[in-house]
Coordinates of C-alpha atoms in Angstrom, one line a residue:
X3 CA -20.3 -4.1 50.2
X4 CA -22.2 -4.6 47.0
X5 CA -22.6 -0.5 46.8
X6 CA -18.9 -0.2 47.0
X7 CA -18.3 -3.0 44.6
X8 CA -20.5 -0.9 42.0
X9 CA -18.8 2.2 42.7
X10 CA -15.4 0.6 42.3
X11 CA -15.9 -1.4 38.8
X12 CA -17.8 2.3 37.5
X13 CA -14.7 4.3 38.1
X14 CA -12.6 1.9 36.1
X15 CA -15.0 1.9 33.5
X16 CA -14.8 5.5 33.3
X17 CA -10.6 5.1 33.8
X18 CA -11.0 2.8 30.6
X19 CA -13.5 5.4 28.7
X20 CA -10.6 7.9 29.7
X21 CA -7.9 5.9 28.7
X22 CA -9.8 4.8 25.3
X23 CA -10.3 8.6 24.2
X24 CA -7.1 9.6 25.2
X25 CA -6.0 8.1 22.4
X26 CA -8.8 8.2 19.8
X27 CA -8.7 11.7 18.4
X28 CA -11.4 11.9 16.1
X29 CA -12.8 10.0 13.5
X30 CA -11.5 10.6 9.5
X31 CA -14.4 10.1 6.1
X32 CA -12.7 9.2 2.8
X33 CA -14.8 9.7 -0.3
X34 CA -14.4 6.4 -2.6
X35 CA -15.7 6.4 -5.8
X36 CA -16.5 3.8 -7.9
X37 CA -14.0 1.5 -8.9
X38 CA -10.3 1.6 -7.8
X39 CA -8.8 4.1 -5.0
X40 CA -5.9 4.5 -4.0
X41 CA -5.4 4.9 -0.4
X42 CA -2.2 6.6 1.7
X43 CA -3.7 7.2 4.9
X44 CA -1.6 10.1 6.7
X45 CA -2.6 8.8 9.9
X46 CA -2.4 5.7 12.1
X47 CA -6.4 3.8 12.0
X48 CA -7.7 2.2 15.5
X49 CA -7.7 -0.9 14.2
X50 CA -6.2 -2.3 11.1
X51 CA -8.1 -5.5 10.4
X52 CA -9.3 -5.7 7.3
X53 CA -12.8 -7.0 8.5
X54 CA -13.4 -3.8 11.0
X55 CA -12.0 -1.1 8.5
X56 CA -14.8 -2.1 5.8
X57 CA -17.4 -3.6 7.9
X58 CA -20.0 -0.8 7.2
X59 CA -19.6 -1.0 3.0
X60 CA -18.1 -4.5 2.9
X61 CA -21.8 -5.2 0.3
X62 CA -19.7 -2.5 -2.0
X63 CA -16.1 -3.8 -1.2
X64 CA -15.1 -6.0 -4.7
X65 CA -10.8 -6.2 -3.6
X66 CA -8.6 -4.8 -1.3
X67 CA -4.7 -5.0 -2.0
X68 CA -1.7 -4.5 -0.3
X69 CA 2.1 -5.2 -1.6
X70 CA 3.6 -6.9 0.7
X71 CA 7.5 -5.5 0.1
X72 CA 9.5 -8.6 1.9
X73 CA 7.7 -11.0 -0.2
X74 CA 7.8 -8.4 -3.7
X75 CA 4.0 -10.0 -3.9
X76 CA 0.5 -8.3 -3.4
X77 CA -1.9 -9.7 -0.5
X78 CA -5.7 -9.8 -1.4
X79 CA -8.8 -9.5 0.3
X80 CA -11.6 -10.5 -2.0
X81 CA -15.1 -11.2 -0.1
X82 CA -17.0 -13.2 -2.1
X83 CA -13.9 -14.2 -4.1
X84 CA -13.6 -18.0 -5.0
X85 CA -10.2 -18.2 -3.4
X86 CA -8.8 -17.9 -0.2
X87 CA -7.7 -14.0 0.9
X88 CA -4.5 -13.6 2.7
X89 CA -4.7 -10.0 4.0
X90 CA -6.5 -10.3 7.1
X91 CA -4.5 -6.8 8.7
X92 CA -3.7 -3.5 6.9
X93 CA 0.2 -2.7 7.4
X94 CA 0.3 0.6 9.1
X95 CA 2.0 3.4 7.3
X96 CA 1.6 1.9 3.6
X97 CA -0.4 2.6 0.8
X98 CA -3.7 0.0 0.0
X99 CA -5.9 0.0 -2.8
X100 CA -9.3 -0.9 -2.7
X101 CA -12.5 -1.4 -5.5
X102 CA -15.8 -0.6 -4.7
X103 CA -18.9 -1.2 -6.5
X104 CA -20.4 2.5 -5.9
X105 CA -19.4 5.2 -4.7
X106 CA -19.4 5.1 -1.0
X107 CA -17.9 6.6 2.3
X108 CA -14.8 4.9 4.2
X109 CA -14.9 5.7 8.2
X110 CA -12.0 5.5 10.3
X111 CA -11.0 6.2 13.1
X112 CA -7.7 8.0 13.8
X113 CA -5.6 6.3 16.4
X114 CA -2.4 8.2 18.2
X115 CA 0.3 5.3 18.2
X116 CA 2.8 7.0 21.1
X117 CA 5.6 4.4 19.0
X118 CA 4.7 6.9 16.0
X119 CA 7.1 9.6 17.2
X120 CA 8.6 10.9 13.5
X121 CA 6.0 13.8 12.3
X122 CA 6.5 13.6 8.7
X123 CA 7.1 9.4 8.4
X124 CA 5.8 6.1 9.2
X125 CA 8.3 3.7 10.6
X126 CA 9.2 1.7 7.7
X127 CA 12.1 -0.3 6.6
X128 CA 13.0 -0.1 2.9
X129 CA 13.9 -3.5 1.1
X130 CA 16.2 -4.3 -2.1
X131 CA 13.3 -4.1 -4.9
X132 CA 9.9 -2.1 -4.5
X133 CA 8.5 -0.6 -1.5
X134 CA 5.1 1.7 -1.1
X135 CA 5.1 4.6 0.5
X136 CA 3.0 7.2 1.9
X137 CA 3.9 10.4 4.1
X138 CA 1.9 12.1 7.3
X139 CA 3.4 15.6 6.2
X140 CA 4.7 17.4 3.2
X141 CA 8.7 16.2 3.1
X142 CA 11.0 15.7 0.4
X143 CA 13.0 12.8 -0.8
X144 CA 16.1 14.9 0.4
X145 CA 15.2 15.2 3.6
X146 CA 13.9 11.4 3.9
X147 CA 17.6 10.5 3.3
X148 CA 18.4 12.9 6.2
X149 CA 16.1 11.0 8.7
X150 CA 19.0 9.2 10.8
X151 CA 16.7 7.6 13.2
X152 CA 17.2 3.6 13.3
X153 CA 13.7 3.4 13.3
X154 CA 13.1 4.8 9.7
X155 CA 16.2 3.5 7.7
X156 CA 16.4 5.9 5.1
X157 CA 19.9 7.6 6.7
X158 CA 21.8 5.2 5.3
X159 CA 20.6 5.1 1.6
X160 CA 21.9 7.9 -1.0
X161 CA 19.6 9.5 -3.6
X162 CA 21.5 7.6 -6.5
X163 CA 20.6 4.4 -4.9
X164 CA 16.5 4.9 -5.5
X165 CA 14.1 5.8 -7.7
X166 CA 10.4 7.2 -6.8
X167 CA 6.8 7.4 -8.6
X168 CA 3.7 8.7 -7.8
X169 CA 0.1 8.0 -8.7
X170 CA -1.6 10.7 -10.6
X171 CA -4.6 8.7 -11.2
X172 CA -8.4 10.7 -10.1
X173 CA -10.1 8.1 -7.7
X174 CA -11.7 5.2 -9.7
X175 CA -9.4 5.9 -12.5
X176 CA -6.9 3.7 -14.1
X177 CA -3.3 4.8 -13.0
X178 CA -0.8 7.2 -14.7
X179 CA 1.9 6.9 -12.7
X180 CA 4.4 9.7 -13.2
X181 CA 8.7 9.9 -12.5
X182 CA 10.1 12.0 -9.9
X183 CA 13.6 13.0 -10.5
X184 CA 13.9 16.2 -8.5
X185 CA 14.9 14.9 -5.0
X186 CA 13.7 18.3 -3.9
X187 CA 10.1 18.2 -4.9
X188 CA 7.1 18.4 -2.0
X189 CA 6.0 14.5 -1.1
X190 CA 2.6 15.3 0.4
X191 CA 0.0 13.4 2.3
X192 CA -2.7 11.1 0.9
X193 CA -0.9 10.4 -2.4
X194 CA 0.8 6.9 -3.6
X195 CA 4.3 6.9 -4.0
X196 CA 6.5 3.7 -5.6
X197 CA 10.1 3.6 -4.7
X198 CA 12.0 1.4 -6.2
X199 CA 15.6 0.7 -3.9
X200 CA 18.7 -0.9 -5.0
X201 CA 21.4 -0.7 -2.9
X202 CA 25.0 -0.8 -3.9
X203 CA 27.2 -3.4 -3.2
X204 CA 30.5 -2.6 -1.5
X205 CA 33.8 -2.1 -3.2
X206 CA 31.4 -1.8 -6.7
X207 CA 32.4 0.9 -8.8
X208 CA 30.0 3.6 -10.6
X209 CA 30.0 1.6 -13.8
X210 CA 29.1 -1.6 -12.2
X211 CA 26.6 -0.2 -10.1
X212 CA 24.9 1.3 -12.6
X213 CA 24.8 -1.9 -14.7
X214 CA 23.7 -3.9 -11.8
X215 CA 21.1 -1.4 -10.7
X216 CA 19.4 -1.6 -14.5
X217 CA 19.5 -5.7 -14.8
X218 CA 17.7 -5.5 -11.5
X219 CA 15.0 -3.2 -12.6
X220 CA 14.5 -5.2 -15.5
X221 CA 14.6 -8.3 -14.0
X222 CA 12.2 -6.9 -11.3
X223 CA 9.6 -5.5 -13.6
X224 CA 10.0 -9.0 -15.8
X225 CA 9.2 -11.3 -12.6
X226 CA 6.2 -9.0 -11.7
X227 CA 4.2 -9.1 -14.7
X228 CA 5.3 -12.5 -15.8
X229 CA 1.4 -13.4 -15.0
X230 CA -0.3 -10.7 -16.5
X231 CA 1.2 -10.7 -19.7
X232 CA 0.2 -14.3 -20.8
X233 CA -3.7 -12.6 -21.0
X234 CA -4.9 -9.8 -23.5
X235 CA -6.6 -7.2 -22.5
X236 CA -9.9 -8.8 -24.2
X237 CA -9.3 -12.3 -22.4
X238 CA -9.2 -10.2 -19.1
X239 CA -12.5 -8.2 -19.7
X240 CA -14.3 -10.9 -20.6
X241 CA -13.8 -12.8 -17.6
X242 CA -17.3 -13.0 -15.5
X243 CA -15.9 -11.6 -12.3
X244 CA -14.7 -7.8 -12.0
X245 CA -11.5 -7.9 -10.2
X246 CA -9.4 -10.9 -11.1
X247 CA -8.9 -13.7 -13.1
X248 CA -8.4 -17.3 -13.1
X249 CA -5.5 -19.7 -14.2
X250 CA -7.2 -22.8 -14.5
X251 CA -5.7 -26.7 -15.3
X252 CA -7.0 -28.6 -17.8
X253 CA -10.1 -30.3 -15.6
X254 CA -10.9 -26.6 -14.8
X255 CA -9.8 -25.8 -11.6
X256 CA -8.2 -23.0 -10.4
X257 CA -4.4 -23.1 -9.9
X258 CA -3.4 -19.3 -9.9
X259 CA -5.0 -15.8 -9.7
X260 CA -4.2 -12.9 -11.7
X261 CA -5.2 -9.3 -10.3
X262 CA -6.5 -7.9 -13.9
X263 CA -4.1 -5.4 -14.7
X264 CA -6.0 -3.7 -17.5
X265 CA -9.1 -2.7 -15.0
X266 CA -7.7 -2.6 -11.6
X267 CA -4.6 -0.6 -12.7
X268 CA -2.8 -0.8 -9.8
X269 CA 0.5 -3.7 -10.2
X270 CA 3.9 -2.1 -10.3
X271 CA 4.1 -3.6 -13.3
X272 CA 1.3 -0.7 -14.7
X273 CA 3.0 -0.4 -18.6
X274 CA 4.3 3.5 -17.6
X275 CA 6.6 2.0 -14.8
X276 CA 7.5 -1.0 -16.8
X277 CA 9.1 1.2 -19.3
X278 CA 10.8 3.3 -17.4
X279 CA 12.0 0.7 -14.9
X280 CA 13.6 -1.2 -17.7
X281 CA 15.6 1.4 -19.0

């Protein structure tokens, strides 16, 4: 009895093994270099807490940011921060940024998600305001638009109704974010992309819309670098810790943080998409 008992719980081990590598594919090595990367994974990770994804250079890992497009806010995971991190899980299919101390190597492993059933796009959901954006295959903006799946969202929206950026920046590199205006240029894996949506209200006409779509840029760039811009560069830098920067009360504790713009780079408020954004 005991013989067959072993026998049995070994061939569901081996069933689980099975089922376990059936949908592992293989494992994936990003290079990060010192400072801040910019991450667009074209590929779904095993596991996407935030704990399990850095474990093995978590002594290198200073910040790890995601914008979180519902809330038009960034979540931060800071390890030996003095502040409480709220991004315990990586949102699938979105760009993250992290900042490492050295140069170091990212392992992860690449996870077949049978929900993941569009070849060229996460399944995302775009909001009114800015959303990130990252792409498993080379696609243009045109033919996002064309995607009529429910799943994806983008059949509905018309090319007047967006605007897009990419990240140019070299790994551990400030930013230089760059304007796309032909909807028919190559989106390709592994790169940032901003896209900034405003859709248009029904019954408005061209003249309105355009007016409306240009106070809500402005008002959306205004609102996220309201925070930042109270600090000069110098009063940023000089700050004892690397990657943010306290607001404090007058008895000295801390009421707010501030990502440092001027050395992690990375807000949409970065000065190239502020000006543009506003018009």
């Amino acid at each position: 009895m005991q013989q067959n008992n072993n026998r049995v719980m070994m061939i569901r081990a081996i069933l689980f093994a099975l089922l376990v590598c059936s949908r592992i594919t293989a494992e994936e090595r990003i290079e990060l270099t010192k400072g801040p990367n910019a991450i667009a994974l074209p590929f779904l990770p095993a596991t996407s807490n935030v704990y399990d994804m850095f474990a093995e250079i978590m002594d290198h890992v200073g910040l790890v940011l995601q914008f979180d497009a519902k809330k038009q806010n960034w979540r931060v995971f800071a390890p030996r921060a003095p502040f409480t991190s709220d991004l315990e899980t990586i949102a699938m299919g979105q760009p993250f940024f992290v900042r490492v101390s050295e140069t170091c190597q990212l392992n992860l492993i690449r996870h077949q998600n049978p929900q993941d059933k569009h070849p060229k796009l996460f399944r995302v959901k775009l909001v009114k305001g800015w959303n990130s954006l990252c792409v498993k295959e080379k696609v243009t903006l045109r033919q996002l638009t064309d995607i009529h799946d429910d799943s994806f969202k983008f059949g509905t929206i018309q090319l007047d109704q967006i605007q897009l950026w990419q990240n140019d920046a070299e790994p551990g590199k400030l930013p230089a974010y760059s304007k796309i205006d032909d909807p028919d240029l190559d989106l390709v894996p592994n790169k940032v992309y901003w896209l900034h949506f405003q859709p248009t209200e029904q019954g408005q006409s061209s003249t309105k819309k355009s007016i409306a779509s240009s106070q809500q840029q402005k008002n959306t760039s205004h609102t996220t670098v309201t925070a930042c811009t109270k600090y000069t560069r110098k009063q940023l830098t000089s700050d004892p810790y690397d990657d943010y920067v306290l607001k404090k009360d007058r008895h000295g504790t801390p009421t707010e943080r501030i990502i440092k713009l001027g050395e992690i780079g990375i807000l949409i408020a970065d000065q190239d998409i502020s000006r543009d954004a506003s018009g």
